[in-house]
Coordinates of C-alpha atoms in Angstrom, one line a residue:
M1 CA 33.4 -39.6 -51.8
K2 CA 32.0 -43.1 -51.5
L3 CA 28.9 -44.3 -53.3
N4 CA 26.3 -45.7 -50.9
C5 CA 25.1 -49.1 -52.3
V6 CA 22.2 -51.4 -51.7
I7 CA 22.1 -55.0 -53.0
I8 CA 18.7 -56.6 -53.8
D9 CA 18.6 -60.3 -54.5
D10 CA 16.5 -63.1 -53.1
E11 CA 19.4 -65.6 -53.2
P12 CA 21.6 -65.3 -50.0
L13 CA 24.7 -66.6 -51.9
A14 CA 24.3 -64.0 -54.6
R15 CA 23.9 -61.2 -52.1
E16 CA 27.0 -62.3 -50.2
G17 CA 29.0 -62.6 -53.5
L18 CA 28.1 -59.1 -54.5
A19 CA 28.7 -57.8 -51.0
S20 CA 32.3 -59.3 -51.1
Y21 CA 32.9 -57.5 -54.3
V22 CA 31.6 -54.2 -52.9
R23 CA 34.0 -54.5 -49.9
E24 CA 36.9 -54.8 -52.3
V25 CA 36.2 -51.5 -54.0
D26 CA 37.4 -48.5 -52.0
F27 CA 34.8 -46.0 -53.5
L28 CA 31.8 -48.2 -52.7
H29 CA 30.0 -48.4 -49.3
L30 CA 27.5 -51.1 -48.7
T31 CA 24.7 -49.7 -46.6
D32 CA 22.3 -52.6 -46.7
T33 CA 21.0 -55.7 -48.5
C34 CA 17.4 -56.7 -49.3
E35 CA 15.6 -59.9 -50.4
N36 CA 13.0 -58.1 -52.6
P37 CA 12.2 -54.6 -53.9
L38 CA 9.4 -54.1 -51.4
E39 CA 12.1 -53.9 -48.7
L40 CA 14.1 -51.5 -50.8
I41 CA 11.1 -49.0 -51.2
T42 CA 11.0 -48.6 -47.4
L43 CA 14.8 -48.4 -47.2
L44 CA 15.0 -45.6 -49.8
D45 CA 12.8 -43.4 -47.6
R46 CA 15.2 -44.0 -44.6
Q47 CA 18.7 -43.5 -45.9
P48 CA 20.5 -41.9 -48.9
T49 CA 21.3 -44.3 -51.6
D50 CA 23.5 -43.6 -54.7
L51 CA 23.6 -47.0 -56.4
I52 CA 21.4 -50.2 -56.5
F53 CA 22.5 -53.6 -57.6
L54 CA 19.2 -55.1 -58.6
D55 CA 18.2 -58.7 -59.4
I56 CA 15.2 -59.2 -61.7
Q57 CA 13.6 -62.6 -61.0
M58 CA 12.4 -62.3 -57.4
P59 CA 9.3 -63.2 -55.5
K60 CA 6.6 -60.6 -54.7
M61 CA 7.9 -58.1 -57.2
N62 CA 10.6 -58.5 -59.9
G63 CA 13.2 -55.9 -60.6
I64 CA 11.7 -54.6 -63.8
D65 CA 8.3 -54.0 -62.2
F66 CA 10.1 -52.1 -59.4
L67 CA 11.8 -49.8 -61.9
K68 CA 8.5 -49.1 -63.6
I69 CA 6.8 -47.9 -60.4
V70 CA 9.5 -46.2 -58.3
E71 CA 9.9 -42.5 -58.7
N72 CA 13.4 -41.1 -59.4
P73 CA 15.4 -44.2 -58.4
P74 CA 19.2 -43.9 -57.8
M75 CA 21.6 -45.3 -60.3
V76 CA 20.7 -48.9 -61.0
I77 CA 22.9 -51.8 -62.2
I78 CA 21.0 -54.9 -63.0
T79 CA 22.4 -58.3 -61.9
T80 CA 20.6 -61.3 -63.4
A81 CA 21.0 -64.7 -65.1
Y82 CA 18.5 -63.7 -67.8
P83 CA 19.8 -61.8 -70.8
S84 CA 16.3 -61.4 -72.3
F85 CA 15.6 -58.4 -70.0
A86 CA 18.5 -56.3 -71.2
L87 CA 16.6 -54.2 -73.7
E88 CA 13.8 -53.5 -71.3
G89 CA 16.3 -52.6 -68.6
F90 CA 18.1 -50.1 -70.7
Q91 CA 14.8 -48.6 -71.7
L92 CA 14.2 -47.9 -68.0
N93 CA 17.6 -46.1 -67.9
V94 CA 19.6 -48.6 -65.9
L95 CA 23.3 -47.8 -65.8
D96 CA 24.6 -51.3 -66.7
Y97 CA 23.5 -55.0 -67.0
L98 CA 25.6 -57.7 -65.4
L99 CA 24.9 -61.3 -66.3
K100 CA 25.5 -64.0 -63.6
P101 CA 27.9 -65.5 -62.8
I102 CA 29.5 -62.1 -62.4
T103 CA 33.3 -61.9 -62.4
F104 CA 35.0 -59.3 -60.3
D105 CA 36.6 -57.7 -63.4
R106 CA 33.2 -57.1 -64.9
F107 CA 31.8 -55.9 -61.6
F108 CA 34.6 -53.5 -61.2
K109 CA 34.2 -52.1 -64.7
S110 CA 30.5 -51.5 -64.0
A111 CA 31.3 -49.9 -60.6
N112 CA 33.7 -47.5 -62.3
K113 CA 31.0 -46.6 -64.7
A114 CA 28.7 -45.6 -61.8
K115 CA 31.6 -43.7 -60.2
E116 CA 32.3 -41.7 -63.4
Y117 CA 28.6 -41.0 -64.0
H118 CA 28.1 -39.8 -60.4
R119 CA 31.3 -37.6 -60.7
L120 CA 30.0 -36.0 -63.9
L121 CA 26.7 -35.2 -62.4
T122 CA 28.3 -33.7 -59.3
R123 CA 30.8 -31.7 -61.4
S124 CA 28.1 -30.3 -63.7
A125 CA 25.9 -29.3 -60.8
S126 CA 28.8 -27.5 -59.2
A127 CA 30.2 -25.8 -62.3
N128 CA 26.8 -24.8 -63.8
P129 CA 24.4 -24.1 -60.9
Q130 CA 21.2 -23.4 -62.7
K131 CA 18.8 -20.8 -61.3
V132 CA 15.6 -19.9 -63.1
E133 CA 15.4 -16.2 -63.2
A134 CA 12.0 -14.9 -64.0
N135 CA 11.8 -11.7 -66.0
D136 CA 8.2 -10.6 -66.7
D137 CA 7.0 -13.6 -68.8
Y138 CA 10.0 -15.6 -69.7
F139 CA 13.4 -17.0 -68.5
F140 CA 16.5 -18.6 -70.1
I141 CA 17.9 -22.1 -69.5
K142 CA 21.1 -23.7 -70.7
C143 CA 20.6 -26.7 -73.1
G144 CA 23.9 -28.1 -74.2
N145 CA 25.9 -25.2 -75.6
K146 CA 22.8 -23.0 -76.2
Y147 CA 20.7 -20.7 -74.0
E148 CA 17.1 -21.2 -74.7
K149 CA 14.4 -18.7 -74.0
I150 CA 11.3 -20.2 -72.4
V151 CA 8.0 -18.2 -72.3
F152 CA 5.8 -19.0 -69.3
D153 CA 2.7 -19.2 -71.5
D154 CA 4.3 -21.7 -73.8
I155 CA 5.0 -24.3 -71.1
L156 CA 2.8 -27.4 -71.1
F157 CA 4.5 -29.3 -68.3
A158 CA 7.9 -30.3 -66.9
E159 CA 9.3 -33.7 -66.0
G160 CA 12.2 -34.2 -63.5
L161 CA 14.7 -37.0 -63.7
Q162 CA 17.4 -36.9 -61.0
N163 CA 19.4 -33.7 -61.7
Y164 CA 17.7 -32.9 -65.1
V165 CA 14.4 -31.4 -66.1
T166 CA 12.6 -31.8 -69.4
I167 CA 10.4 -28.8 -70.1
Y168 CA 7.7 -29.5 -72.7
T169 CA 6.4 -26.4 -74.5
T170 CA 4.0 -25.7 -77.4
K171 CA 7.1 -25.4 -79.6
S172 CA 9.5 -28.1 -78.5
K173 CA 11.0 -29.8 -75.5
Y174 CA 14.1 -28.7 -73.7
V175 CA 16.4 -30.7 -71.4
T176 CA 18.5 -28.8 -68.9
L177 CA 20.6 -29.4 -65.8
L178 CA 18.1 -28.3 -63.2
N179 CA 16.0 -30.0 -60.5
L180 CA 12.3 -29.9 -60.4
K181 CA 12.2 -28.3 -57.0
N182 CA 14.2 -25.3 -58.2
L183 CA 11.9 -24.9 -61.2
E184 CA 8.8 -25.1 -59.0
E185 CA 10.2 -22.4 -56.7
N186 CA 10.7 -20.0 -59.6
L187 CA 7.6 -20.6 -61.7
P188 CA 4.5 -18.4 -60.8
S189 CA 2.5 -20.5 -58.4
Q190 CA -0.8 -19.2 -59.6
S191 CA -0.2 -20.8 -63.1
F192 CA 1.8 -24.0 -62.3
I193 CA 1.2 -26.9 -59.9
R194 CA 3.1 -29.9 -58.8
V195 CA 1.1 -33.0 -59.5
H196 CA 3.6 -35.8 -58.9
K197 CA 7.1 -36.2 -57.5
S198 CA 8.4 -36.1 -61.1
F199 CA 5.9 -33.7 -62.8
M200 CA 4.5 -30.2 -62.6
V201 CA 2.0 -28.8 -65.1
S202 CA 0.6 -25.5 -66.3
T203 CA -3.0 -25.3 -65.0
N204 CA -4.1 -23.3 -68.1
K205 CA -3.0 -26.1 -70.4
I206 CA -4.9 -28.9 -68.6
E207 CA -7.6 -30.2 -71.1
S208 CA -9.1 -32.9 -68.9
I209 CA -8.6 -35.0 -65.8
E210 CA -9.6 -38.7 -65.7
G211 CA -8.8 -40.9 -62.8
N212 CA -5.3 -40.3 -61.8
E213 CA -4.2 -38.7 -65.1
I214 CA -4.1 -35.2 -66.5
F215 CA -4.4 -34.8 -70.3
I216 CA -2.5 -32.0 -72.0
Q217 CA -2.6 -32.2 -75.8
T218 CA -1.4 -35.8 -76.6
H219 CA 0.4 -36.1 -73.2
R220 CA -0.8 -38.1 -70.2
I221 CA 0.7 -36.9 -66.9
P222 CA 0.2 -39.0 -63.7
I223 CA -1.3 -37.5 -60.5
S224 CA 0.2 -39.1 -57.5
R225 CA -1.9 -39.9 -54.4
N226 CA 0.0 -37.4 -52.3
Y227 CA -0.8 -34.5 -54.6
R228 CA -4.3 -35.4 -55.8
D229 CA -6.4 -33.4 -53.3
Q230 CA -4.3 -30.3 -53.8
V231 CA -4.5 -30.6 -57.6
M232 CA -8.2 -31.1 -57.7
A233 CA -8.8 -28.2 -55.3
K234 CA -6.6 -25.8 -57.3
V235 CA -7.8 -26.8 -60.8
L236 CA -11.5 -27.1 -60.1
T237 CA -12.2 -24.5 -57.4
D238 CA -14.5 -21.8 -58.9
K239 CA -14.1 -23.5 -62.3
L240 CA -16.4 -26.5 -61.9
W241 CA -19.9 -25.7 -63.2
K242 CA -22.6 -27.7 -61.5
K243 CA -26.3 -28.2 -62.1

């Protein structure tokens, strides 16, 4: 299976250089190139993308800002002439960081890293298809080599990242190979609500709502524009006392 790639760089020569490298690698398929991340945001809605080669210093929006606002991006390999952004890039979960001028050897090594990461995710999803099975008031999930019991009433919220979900509870947090949609389908809808593409929360644990944020204990969970009306209606209906 080939990885569908997109190159984002405001310099035409840089785009063409990376494109020529992509064409030399048999497991990569270049689906498009963009001059800035704003074009990419539209592109991601139109076609499946597995891997992004992302420049940092670009007009309108730089690559780091793009990574901060986009929800659940594909695998990202940064391509830049500025080493000073490396730490911030890795904090945003980029797969690799290529410094210009980029040699083919270094590019190929990074591409193989993306291939291996994608293969592991696909294999894990096939070998361990997680299904949340509700039984009265709890379920089990696999975390590493352990099976953890999760009680519905203990859940504060859940955060999805690609094929993984982190479930935050009153006791601890648990990371498991599971997607947020699957979790949403199995949690009782009367007690849990999706508030963002990457978050769902327990309505009983919401302490306050301010602007586009939900506050649960010390956590601040964003409410996206697409979910706001639904969230406000479910949380406040019959619960909001007025004068």
